[in-house]
């Protein structure tokens, strides 16, 4: 599904990602862990198509298409979704209108008619229930004044509405209380099919107890320095990153 | 000297001679005085502090035609497109500076909703009491307007009356072979505890330059409430200078919404005089212009009495090579304690060729006051753009959505649903996007 080969990315001529290769197949769950500033969000943004990054080397393919040629919205239309580490507050645009616009823009890209209002409302209701969200969110301005946890839950709500093929969760668990974490995990697991895939960025292995990854990668200083099974996450939680840094130094 | 100024000077004598019967009136003396003031000051230049960023030259370079033949050129079917269609309204309509009875819906029943010429002819004592009492002849454009004051809207609402329908004031200019100059002059008097809603528009149907120099005096007596909408969506060859002076007595409320969404050159000079305690003025402005359009809001709030409130929020979006100006003057007199004055001007610049000049101008002589002001000039929020685009919303739609959200705070202040929809539609048209929902 997603094939990243030898990806090098700089910001203002400072290299941030220094040769990343990663392949995610459908049905898989990958986790990326790594110290602050190692380049995890940069990698997610580059996959999702944020501008202002210089791709100095390497390729990203999604279902055989060269992603680097495509705009952020075109990538979204292919089924790539990014749950933001810091969701943006957009005053004046309600959650409902936003999700409606997003869904219909995605449908338009596929040559489909807008979703009938009734169907949309039904889907919204179902998803809000799944995520234990209060209906009052719908009429509020997108993320404006939302608590940290509410913002994250709203990201997962959008994910559940858009049903992407590849969902990247950039620290969606940070800021969630234990119950919310469980609800979000339940949501993700419900949405899981053999056809889609998840890339989960996290600092804590707790989320990975609920959403069990097939692979855990360690991103350090712009490189994937270790890949393992879910046990790697446990080891990291116990021992921190020092041993990895030492290994890398050798 | 500009050819146009010469034309104006020589036309005044002709104009005066036409006004037989009015020669002894107060208005006549006023015109004389105003004319002398204009003769002395001429048009402002960029050396004048108030016109520093507003270049008049491209506007006054034309030698406009001042007098137009009185023809019934505009048909109802054509004019109707510019009326509110679903809202029942009174209408005062002018075509080329003349009252167009066949397009208007006026009344003298419980209140007077008619014309300035009717005021002069039928109610000279009211004219003497109000006309020229607020206008400052130190300003050349208002002086020029007063010198030639002849026609415009006249609204008089007696004490304790609420006007049952919104009032539309429309000024049409029909196609002319030459550049055309218009000078509507209006008077609005709202008696004690009365209420009215007024919508004002200038519409050029000419491909040639049209220049309108409008002046309006508005009196709000104790407890009166006025909702005043100025919807400026004119042709790209049309220019407007709007001087409106409001005088607010105790407990009266002014809600002024100015939507500047088009026109070659638009200058708004609302002057608000809060002369008795507990008066309130709310000024909301929305500007969205492109190409080489210019929109200038020069507001002036005079807190003359204590315990008054003023609140200004102007938002602007500037594309192309457009120019935006906001100058917010707030004067607080020495004894105007407990004044509450708020001012905010937020701008988004969409292109590096567009410019915005924004300046608060506070002159505060009282010590126990709350005055705040702020201004921002920024670009589209790229993080917000990425967020929307990541969800599959195309860049142009994402931009339009963010701009509509930015404008929403002002648009939502429009109380009349049909007018609000209209402004939204024009706004979205300017962004080339239609949304199938209300924000
Ligand atoms: N736009 C930018 N301008 C300058 N530096 C940037 C920019 N974006 C990222 N960086 C730098 O790149 C490095 C990687 O940042 P990134 O946000 O990808 O880290 P991260 O692994 O997600 O960290 P965290 O765990 O704290 O979220 C950091 O040193 C950061 O300061
Ligand atoms: Mg990060």
XYZ file of C-alpha atoms and ligand atoms in Angstrom:
721
model
C 0.000 0.000 0.000
C 2.572 2.595 1.145
C 6.185 2.301 0.036
C 8.722 4.817 1.274
C 12.210 4.442 -0.106
C 15.294 6.250 1.137
C 13.379 9.425 1.973
C 15.455 12.497 2.771
C 13.660 15.666 3.840
C 14.993 19.069 4.838
C 13.446 22.169 6.279
C 15.224 25.387 5.385
C 18.208 23.322 4.258
C 18.431 21.499 7.576
C 18.098 17.754 7.041
C 15.359 16.309 9.253
C 14.677 12.910 7.695
C 17.814 11.141 6.620
C 16.968 8.105 4.582
C 13.738 6.483 5.677
C 12.453 3.300 4.126
C 9.172 1.851 5.226
C 6.611 -0.425 3.657
C 3.087 -0.762 4.968
C 0.832 -3.427 3.512
C -2.921 -3.425 3.735
C -4.320 -4.874 6.907
C -1.166 -3.985 8.849
C -0.657 -1.781 11.834
C 2.698 -0.098 12.210
C 3.809 1.913 15.186
C 6.542 4.497 15.221
C 8.145 5.543 18.451
C 11.074 7.818 19.016
C 12.354 10.680 21.112
C 11.066 14.242 20.724
C 12.331 15.968 17.645
C 13.349 12.763 15.899
C 11.146 13.534 12.880
C 7.926 11.596 13.467
C 5.551 14.486 12.706
C 7.713 15.542 9.805
C 7.322 12.088 8.302
C 3.530 12.156 8.753
C 3.273 15.633 7.245
C 5.368 14.675 4.270
C 3.221 11.600 3.616
C 0.090 13.733 3.897
C 1.457 16.372 1.536
C 2.213 19.413 3.634
C 4.147 21.913 1.589
C 7.302 23.724 2.719
C 9.375 20.582 3.026
C 12.225 19.936 0.667
C 12.292 16.323 -0.455
C 15.936 15.984 -1.340
C 15.962 12.259 -2.089
C 13.779 9.216 -2.176
C 10.243 8.251 -3.156
C 6.850 7.675 -1.615
C 4.380 5.474 -3.414
C 0.814 4.775 -2.448
C -0.905 1.923 -4.261
C 1.601 2.327 -7.028
C 1.095 6.101 -7.410
C 3.862 8.606 -6.870
C 2.572 10.570 -3.895
C 5.152 13.311 -4.171
C 3.467 14.444 -7.378
C 0.135 14.979 -5.661
C -1.396 17.782 -3.603
C -2.575 17.222 -0.041
C -6.213 17.010 -1.140
C -5.413 14.543 -3.909
C -3.666 12.334 -1.381
C -6.670 12.590 0.892
C -8.861 11.520 -2.020
C -6.696 8.423 -2.444
C -7.515 7.524 1.144
C -4.720 8.982 3.266
C -5.770 10.468 6.555
C -3.661 12.235 9.151
C -4.865 12.636 12.699
C -2.942 15.753 13.689
C -0.721 15.970 16.720
C -1.990 19.543 17.079
C -5.400 19.859 15.396
C -5.954 23.384 14.100
C -8.705 25.554 15.561
C -10.962 26.980 12.880
C -13.379 29.520 14.305
C -16.576 30.013 12.368
C -16.694 26.585 10.699
C -18.878 24.111 12.546
C -17.898 20.475 12.929
C -20.960 19.431 10.915
C -20.303 21.742 7.986
C -16.673 20.798 7.979
C -17.296 17.072 7.907
C -20.041 17.493 5.339
C -17.757 19.502 3.077
C -14.936 17.012 3.528
C -17.115 13.989 2.776
C -18.667 15.554 -0.283
C -15.354 16.793 -1.629
C -14.025 13.265 -1.335
C -17.111 11.924 -3.059
C -16.829 14.516 -5.791
C -13.252 13.399 -6.433
C -14.605 9.877 -6.932
C -17.318 11.119 -9.257
C -20.076 10.555 -6.703
C -23.031 12.775 -5.862
C -23.053 14.513 -2.466
C -24.161 12.240 0.346
C -27.875 12.655 1.011
C -28.431 14.683 4.181
C -30.320 11.870 5.878
C -27.618 9.330 5.275
C -24.993 11.788 6.451
C -26.846 12.487 9.671
C -27.269 8.799 10.332
C -23.570 8.169 9.819
C -22.678 11.109 12.054
C -24.961 9.800 14.776
C -23.494 6.291 14.583
C -19.931 7.512 14.743
C -20.560 9.874 17.601
C -22.101 7.033 19.515
C -19.156 4.793 18.790
C -16.825 7.436 20.201
C -19.054 8.477 23.100
C -19.190 12.030 21.821
C -21.759 14.574 22.810
C -24.003 15.905 20.038
C -23.266 19.453 21.133
C -19.887 19.147 19.400
C -21.541 19.186 16.020
C -22.579 22.802 16.150
C -19.389 24.053 17.730
C -16.636 25.713 15.749
C -14.067 23.179 14.655
C -11.653 22.532 17.536
C -12.203 26.021 18.906
C -11.993 25.874 22.668
C -11.916 22.058 22.588
C -9.848 20.502 25.341
C -6.765 18.579 24.293
C -8.575 15.271 24.621
C -11.668 16.553 22.796
C -9.558 17.618 19.870
C -8.047 14.165 19.597
C -11.389 12.481 19.829
C -12.673 14.792 17.125
C -9.799 13.674 14.909
C -10.854 10.070 15.340
C -14.442 11.062 14.663
C -13.354 12.518 11.330
C -11.315 9.410 10.645
C -14.356 7.277 11.278
C -16.471 9.429 8.966
C -13.982 9.453 6.101
C -12.926 5.805 6.392
C -9.506 6.168 4.794
C -7.289 3.379 3.544
C -4.262 4.570 5.450
C -4.684 6.411 8.718
C -1.712 8.073 10.355
C -2.296 8.806 14.020
C 0.248 11.341 15.197
C 0.232 11.103 18.988
C -3.516 10.778 19.082
C -3.143 9.170 22.492
C -1.287 12.086 24.069
C -3.678 14.095 26.170
C -6.340 11.402 26.346
C -7.479 10.145 29.723
C -7.631 6.388 30.266
C -11.296 6.062 29.365
C -10.936 8.203 26.266
C -7.926 6.159 25.231
C -9.988 3.006 25.458
C -12.826 4.560 23.476
C -10.495 5.792 20.769
C -8.834 2.400 20.582
C -12.202 0.713 20.342
C -13.113 3.122 17.542
C -9.946 2.335 15.636
C -10.400 -1.405 16.075
C -13.967 -1.207 14.815
C -12.785 0.577 11.699
C -10.050 -1.929 11.056
C -10.514 -4.134 7.991
C -8.190 -6.368 5.996
C -8.171 -3.575 3.394
C -6.901 -0.644 5.418
C -3.785 0.125 7.397
C -2.688 2.265 10.311
C 0.502 4.086 11.130
C 0.472 4.957 14.792
C 2.912 7.420 16.252
C 3.101 7.298 19.996
C 5.336 7.815 22.978
C 3.547 5.271 25.118
C 3.024 1.612 24.733
C -0.351 1.816 26.474
C -2.249 2.532 23.252
C -0.480 -0.411 21.676
C -2.017 -2.701 24.268
C -5.376 -1.879 22.781
C -4.335 -1.546 19.165
C -1.817 -4.271 18.673
C 0.803 -3.395 16.056
C 2.361 -5.819 13.629
C 5.566 -3.811 13.614
C 7.166 -1.246 15.884
C 9.785 1.093 14.433
C 12.112 3.381 16.296
C 12.765 6.703 14.633
C 15.853 8.420 15.906
C 17.557 11.449 14.444
C 15.714 11.175 11.143
C 16.289 7.466 10.632
C 14.496 4.239 11.445
C 17.140 2.626 13.600
C 15.264 -0.424 14.812
C 12.215 -2.426 13.834
C 10.637 -5.113 15.916
C 7.437 -6.642 17.154
C 5.152 -5.171 19.803
C 7.623 -6.307 22.437
C 9.950 -3.560 21.284
C 7.447 -1.012 22.531
C 7.476 -2.665 25.929
C 11.248 -2.651 26.032
C 11.286 1.055 25.142
C 8.774 1.853 27.837
C 10.947 0.060 30.378
C 14.389 1.125 29.312
C 13.922 4.415 27.455
C 15.922 5.286 24.356
C 19.461 5.311 25.697
C 20.229 1.737 24.768
C 19.020 2.414 21.234
C 21.167 5.518 21.002
C 24.126 3.472 22.157
C 23.423 0.787 19.601
C 23.253 3.410 16.902
C 26.504 4.969 18.030
C 28.324 1.641 17.667
C -6.315 73.167 -10.939
C -8.229 70.051 -11.941
C -10.609 70.542 -14.803
C -13.222 68.906 -12.620
C -12.890 71.524 -9.901
C -13.273 74.263 -12.521
C -16.378 72.605 -13.830
C -17.794 72.469 -10.316
C -17.029 76.101 -9.616
C -18.621 77.305 -12.812
C -21.612 75.013 -12.385
C -22.539 76.371 -9.002
C -23.867 79.613 -10.471
C -25.982 77.711 -12.959
C -27.225 75.465 -10.193
C -28.136 78.401 -7.962
C -30.090 80.080 -10.717
C -32.233 76.989 -11.084
C -33.239 77.177 -7.467
C -35.725 79.996 -7.714
C -37.901 80.170 -4.686
C -35.269 78.752 -2.377
C -33.059 81.789 -2.477
C -34.075 83.132 0.910
C -34.076 79.816 2.730
C -31.575 78.783 5.386
C -30.488 76.064 3.050
C -29.536 78.591 0.465
C -27.240 80.404 2.893
C -25.786 77.080 3.855
C -25.078 76.210 0.250
C -23.332 79.538 -0.225
C -21.127 79.009 2.796
C -20.348 75.461 1.819
C -19.485 76.503 -1.675
C -17.057 79.100 -0.407
C -15.451 76.468 1.786
C -15.035 74.123 -1.152
C -13.663 76.892 -3.320
C -11.099 77.621 -0.645
C -10.017 74.056 0.185
C -10.432 72.313 -3.145
C -9.905 68.572 -3.233
C -7.697 67.044 -0.583
C -4.289 65.727 -1.586
C -2.075 63.089 -0.042
C -0.433 65.836 1.978
C -3.606 65.898 4.054
C -3.152 63.494 6.940
C -6.621 62.028 6.350
C -5.824 61.234 2.726
C -2.273 60.047 3.127
C -2.927 56.522 1.860
C -5.929 57.300 -0.281
C -4.991 58.583 -3.660
C -7.836 60.607 -5.121
C -6.069 61.542 -8.294
C -7.326 58.663 -10.432
C -10.856 59.595 -9.414
C -10.880 63.353 -9.815
C -8.863 63.294 -13.007
C -12.084 62.807 -14.977
C -14.100 65.824 -15.919
C -17.429 64.496 -14.747
C -20.740 65.610 -16.031
C -22.556 67.237 -13.136
C -26.073 67.716 -14.393
C -27.934 64.919 -16.005
C -31.084 65.062 -18.035
C -34.127 63.847 -16.182
C -35.157 60.782 -18.115
C -37.185 57.823 -17.075
C -34.608 55.483 -18.438
C -34.647 52.735 -15.898
C -37.456 50.207 -16.049
C -38.832 48.431 -13.031
C -37.815 45.031 -14.390
C -34.193 46.061 -14.525
C -34.199 47.900 -11.194
C -35.988 45.078 -9.408
C -32.907 42.858 -9.569
C -31.352 45.109 -6.969
C -34.281 45.153 -4.561
C -34.707 42.753 -1.704
C -37.248 40.403 -3.221
C -38.529 38.337 -0.347
C -38.599 41.115 2.193
C -41.370 43.658 2.190
C -39.702 47.076 2.201
C -40.186 50.785 1.698
C -38.092 52.054 -1.161
C -36.656 55.400 -2.049
C -35.094 55.095 -5.470
C -33.102 57.630 -7.439
C -32.041 57.462 -11.047
C -29.240 59.751 -12.138
C -29.817 61.900 -9.103
C -33.570 62.310 -9.610
C -36.286 60.735 -7.583
C -37.812 57.785 -9.440
C -41.384 57.607 -8.240
C -42.162 54.658 -10.515
C -39.581 52.548 -8.730
C -40.269 53.751 -5.206
C -42.589 52.836 -2.353
C -42.737 55.768 0.022
C -45.082 56.824 2.795
C -46.251 59.867 4.700
C -48.664 57.928 6.799
C -47.159 57.326 10.222
C -43.700 58.451 9.315
C -42.145 60.236 6.398
C -40.167 58.054 4.095
C -39.619 60.219 1.068
C -37.125 62.577 -0.488
C -34.853 65.433 0.438
C -36.603 67.662 -2.083
C -39.915 66.894 -0.388
C -38.323 67.883 2.894
C -37.234 71.230 1.460
C -40.565 71.935 -0.165
C -42.988 70.552 2.361
C -41.245 70.769 5.718
C -38.936 73.802 5.541
C -38.990 74.202 9.336
C -37.628 70.669 9.794
C -35.029 71.361 7.140
C -33.974 74.473 9.015
C -33.797 72.563 12.266
C -31.659 69.702 11.032
C -29.981 70.163 7.681
C -26.357 71.167 7.921
C -26.304 70.947 11.694
C -23.916 67.996 11.856
C -21.948 68.391 8.670
C -18.509 69.840 8.948
C -17.623 72.236 6.175
C -13.967 71.814 6.904
C -14.182 68.657 4.830
C -14.155 69.492 1.140
C -16.392 66.639 0.043
C -19.133 67.344 2.534
C -18.870 71.043 1.696
C -19.179 70.215 -1.976
C -22.184 68.035 -1.289
C -23.885 70.740 0.759
C -23.236 73.337 -1.932
C -25.170 71.256 -4.446
C -27.594 69.605 -2.012
C -30.813 69.006 -3.881
C -31.984 65.416 -3.709
C -31.629 62.299 -1.630
C -33.553 60.423 1.008
C -35.511 61.924 3.840
C -36.748 59.794 6.702
C -38.553 61.146 9.720
C -39.847 58.780 12.372
C -41.872 60.467 15.116
C -41.434 59.583 18.783
C -42.367 56.041 19.823
C -42.905 54.783 16.280
C -41.304 51.678 14.907
C -41.048 51.567 11.152
C -42.759 48.336 10.208
C -40.571 47.459 7.231
C -36.929 47.967 6.309
C -36.249 50.991 4.135
C -34.165 50.573 1.009
C -32.430 53.592 -0.445
C -31.101 52.944 -3.933
C -29.150 55.294 -6.142
C -28.875 54.164 -9.744
C -26.711 55.716 -12.384
C -27.764 54.745 -15.907
C -25.341 54.339 -18.812
C -23.756 57.632 -19.784
C -21.448 58.551 -22.583
C -19.444 60.709 -20.183
C -18.176 60.159 -16.658
C -21.021 60.975 -14.284
C -20.992 62.689 -10.901
C -23.709 62.217 -8.271
C -24.237 63.975 -4.976
C -27.081 62.526 -2.974
C -27.888 64.348 0.235
C -29.969 62.658 2.893
C -31.446 63.325 6.295
C -32.613 60.718 8.791
C -34.366 61.772 11.969
C -35.448 59.145 14.474
C -37.623 60.488 17.264
C -37.542 59.335 20.859
C -37.776 55.561 21.274
C -38.367 55.064 17.592
C -36.752 52.433 15.460
C -35.852 51.944 11.816
C -33.774 49.770 9.530
C -32.156 51.383 6.518
C -30.291 49.730 3.660
C -28.319 51.917 1.342
C -26.848 51.056 -2.034
C -25.277 52.828 -4.981
C -25.552 51.033 -8.264
C -23.837 52.048 -11.443
C -25.213 50.619 -14.657
C -22.693 52.554 -16.708
C -19.476 51.213 -18.170
C -18.030 54.694 -17.777
C -16.687 56.155 -14.553
C -19.294 57.168 -12.008
C -18.326 59.147 -8.962
C -20.736 59.552 -6.072
C -20.172 62.001 -3.259
C -22.826 61.171 -0.716
C -23.563 63.006 2.515
C -26.063 62.037 5.174
C -27.017 63.479 8.511
C -28.583 61.176 11.054
C -30.219 62.260 14.302
C -31.058 59.664 16.899
C -33.139 61.126 19.666
C -33.310 59.612 23.134
C -33.777 55.864 23.016
C -33.964 55.598 19.229
C -32.472 52.576 17.487
C -31.153 52.593 13.946
C -29.891 49.579 12.024
C -28.031 51.041 9.092
C -26.621 48.854 6.342
C -24.376 50.139 3.618
C -23.955 47.504 0.971
C -21.218 48.520 -1.420
C -20.968 46.116 -4.310
C -20.663 48.492 -7.176
C -19.200 48.298 -10.663
C -15.409 48.419 -11.018
C -15.603 51.854 -12.639
C -17.733 53.269 -9.828
C -16.332 55.297 -6.963
C -17.973 56.438 -3.789
C -17.234 58.844 -1.019
C -19.701 58.441 1.792
C -19.828 60.965 4.602
C -22.391 60.099 7.234
C -22.618 61.951 10.506
C -24.624 60.473 13.356
C -25.670 62.296 16.473
C -26.729 60.034 19.323
C -28.719 61.254 22.286
C -29.076 59.366 25.539
C -29.898 55.645 25.374
C -29.970 55.636 21.597
C -28.296 52.848 19.657
C -26.647 52.879 16.273
C -25.824 49.615 14.525
C -23.904 50.402 11.367
C -22.788 47.606 9.073
C -20.704 48.499 6.056
C -19.977 45.781 3.517
C -17.465 46.983 0.955
C -17.369 44.215 -1.608
C -16.593 46.079 -4.768
C -16.097 49.350 -6.562
C -13.065 51.101 -7.910
C -12.714 53.415 -4.953
C -14.793 53.499 -1.791
C -14.208 55.894 1.048
C -16.426 55.677 4.105
C -16.334 58.445 6.668
C -18.806 57.594 9.398
C -18.673 60.186 12.163
C -20.478 59.277 15.363
C -21.142 61.895 18.004
C -22.234 60.457 21.337
C -23.606 63.575 22.933
C -25.593 62.171 25.859
C -24.985 59.412 28.366
C -25.843 55.770 27.746
C -25.736 56.028 23.974
C -24.199 53.113 22.107
C -22.638 52.821 18.681
C -21.674 49.547 17.017
C -19.789 49.719 13.761
C -19.107 46.567 11.808
C -17.215 46.529 8.556
C -16.447 43.832 6.060
C -14.208 44.499 3.098
C -13.382 42.028 0.362
C -11.768 43.566 -2.669
C -9.497 42.493 -5.494
C -7.763 43.738 -8.669
C -6.937 47.417 -8.195
C -9.914 48.283 -6.015
C -9.537 50.523 -2.997
C -11.622 50.563 0.172
C -11.013 53.080 2.885
C -12.790 53.205 6.223
C -12.100 56.380 8.094
C -14.217 56.118 11.199
C -14.508 58.772 13.829
C -16.162 58.238 17.187
C -16.583 61.244 19.421
C -17.324 60.435 23.031
C -18.630 63.800 24.087
C -20.785 62.611 26.999
C -19.821 60.235 29.823
C -21.115 56.658 30.114
C -21.300 55.888 26.422
C -20.159 52.836 24.568
C -18.616 52.406 21.159
C -17.604 49.209 19.545
C -15.886 48.908 16.175
C -14.953 45.725 14.394
C -13.698 45.989 10.834
C -12.413 43.011 8.900
C -10.824 43.091 5.485
C -9.602 40.651 2.860
C -7.428 42.026 0.111
C -6.467 40.290 -3.096
C -4.878 41.381 -6.374
C -3.343 44.830 -6.209
C -6.054 46.172 -3.981
C -5.556 48.736 -1.264
C -7.200 48.743 2.125
C -7.178 51.570 4.601
C -8.572 51.674 8.085
C -8.207 54.733 10.237
C -10.114 54.594 13.483
C -10.278 57.824 15.342
C -11.647 57.745 18.870
C -11.958 61.015 20.698
C -12.885 61.074 24.373
C -13.693 64.517 25.747
C -12.233 65.544 29.130
C -15.470 65.002 31.032
C -16.567 61.863 29.140
C -15.720 59.562 32.056
C -16.735 55.904 32.090
C -16.412 55.753 28.352
C -16.140 52.287 26.943
C -14.521 52.282 23.519
C -13.433 49.171 21.720
C -11.833 49.033 18.313
C -10.468 46.155 16.299
C -9.292 45.886 12.709
C -8.253 42.509 11.302
C -6.969 42.001 7.801
C -5.930 39.159 5.563
C -3.742 39.947 2.610
C -4.018 37.353 -0.143
C -1.411 38.629 -2.530
C 1.929 40.325 -2.141
C 0.761 43.149 -4.395
C -2.111 44.110 -2.104
C -1.505 46.646 0.643
C -3.219 47.483 3.896
C -2.725 50.528 6.044
C -4.336 50.407 9.426
C -4.109 52.967 12.144
C -5.893 53.635 15.399
C -5.997 57.278 16.300
C -6.862 57.736 19.933
C -7.345 61.135 21.477
C -8.326 60.478 25.052
C -8.683 63.367 27.452
C -10.619 61.663 30.240
C -8.924 59.411 32.786
C -11.606 56.976 33.912
C -12.212 55.207 30.629
C -11.859 51.776 29.070
C -10.455 52.049 25.597
C -8.914 49.200 23.704
C -7.776 48.882 20.158
C -5.938 46.385 18.087
C -5.114 45.609 14.519
C -3.686 42.668 12.661
C -2.517 42.175 9.110
C -1.811 38.587 8.209
C -1.910 36.037 5.472
C -3.964 32.912 5.038
C -3.231 30.550 7.882
C -1.213 27.849 6.113
C -1.687 25.356 8.931
C -5.439 25.723 8.706
C -5.214 25.353 4.930
C -3.239 22.128 5.279
C -5.698 20.825 7.831
C -8.653 21.343 5.487
C -6.826 20.064 2.437
C -5.704 16.971 4.330
C -9.387 16.201 4.752
C -9.813 16.302 0.995
C -11.091 19.858 0.610
C -9.559 21.401 -2.511
C -7.309 24.400 -2.004
C -9.648 27.007 -3.499
C -12.581 25.729 -1.506
C -10.516 25.506 1.657
C -9.436 29.101 1.189
C -12.994 30.249 0.555
C -14.195 28.374 3.615
C -11.588 30.016 5.828
C -12.365 33.432 4.393
C -16.081 32.976 4.881
C -15.406 31.909 8.451
C -13.273 35.024 8.918
C -16.039 37.192 7.501
C -18.743 35.340 9.385
C -18.360 37.396 12.507
C -19.465 40.473 10.565
C -21.950 38.844 8.197
C -23.781 37.313 11.141
C -24.419 40.792 12.495
C -26.782 41.415 9.594
C -30.208 40.963 11.108
C -32.240 40.698 7.892
C -31.980 37.110 6.642
C -32.342 37.983 2.988
C -29.710 40.679 3.179
C -27.388 38.402 5.091
C -27.756 35.716 2.419
C -27.190 38.290 -0.273
C -23.956 39.547 1.282
C -22.778 35.983 1.780
C -23.556 35.147 -1.815
C -21.658 38.148 -3.157
C -18.808 37.351 -0.813
C -18.612 33.752 -2.003
C -18.929 34.836 -5.616
C -15.876 36.978 -5.081
C -14.146 33.797 -3.908
C -15.657 31.894 -6.847
C -17.231 29.317 -4.553
C -20.748 28.409 -3.610
C -21.430 26.595 -0.376
C -24.571 24.585 0.083
C -24.881 25.507 3.736
C -24.904 28.340 6.165
C -21.921 28.744 8.376
N 8.826 23.938 9.851
C 9.935 23.676 10.553
N 10.900 24.620 10.682
C 12.018 24.352 11.381
N 12.262 23.204 11.991
C 11.369 22.227 11.890
C 10.147 22.420 11.176
N 9.431 21.285 11.251
C 10.175 20.429 11.979
N 11.331 20.996 12.364
C 12.358 20.371 13.188
O 12.498 19.035 12.779
C 12.743 18.189 13.891
C 11.720 17.072 13.894
O 10.457 17.598 14.247
P 9.166 16.695 14.367
O 8.034 17.575 14.714
O 9.042 15.880 13.152
O 9.543 15.792 15.606
P 8.680 14.683 16.348
O 9.452 13.438 16.248
O 7.308 14.674 15.850
O 8.744 15.223 17.849
P 7.646 15.144 19.029
O 7.781 13.799 19.646
O 8.088 16.201 19.976
O 6.320 15.395 18.435
C 12.701 19.067 15.119
O 14.030 19.370 15.485
C 11.979 20.277 14.649
O 12.387 21.409 15.355
Mg 5.506 15.131 16.618
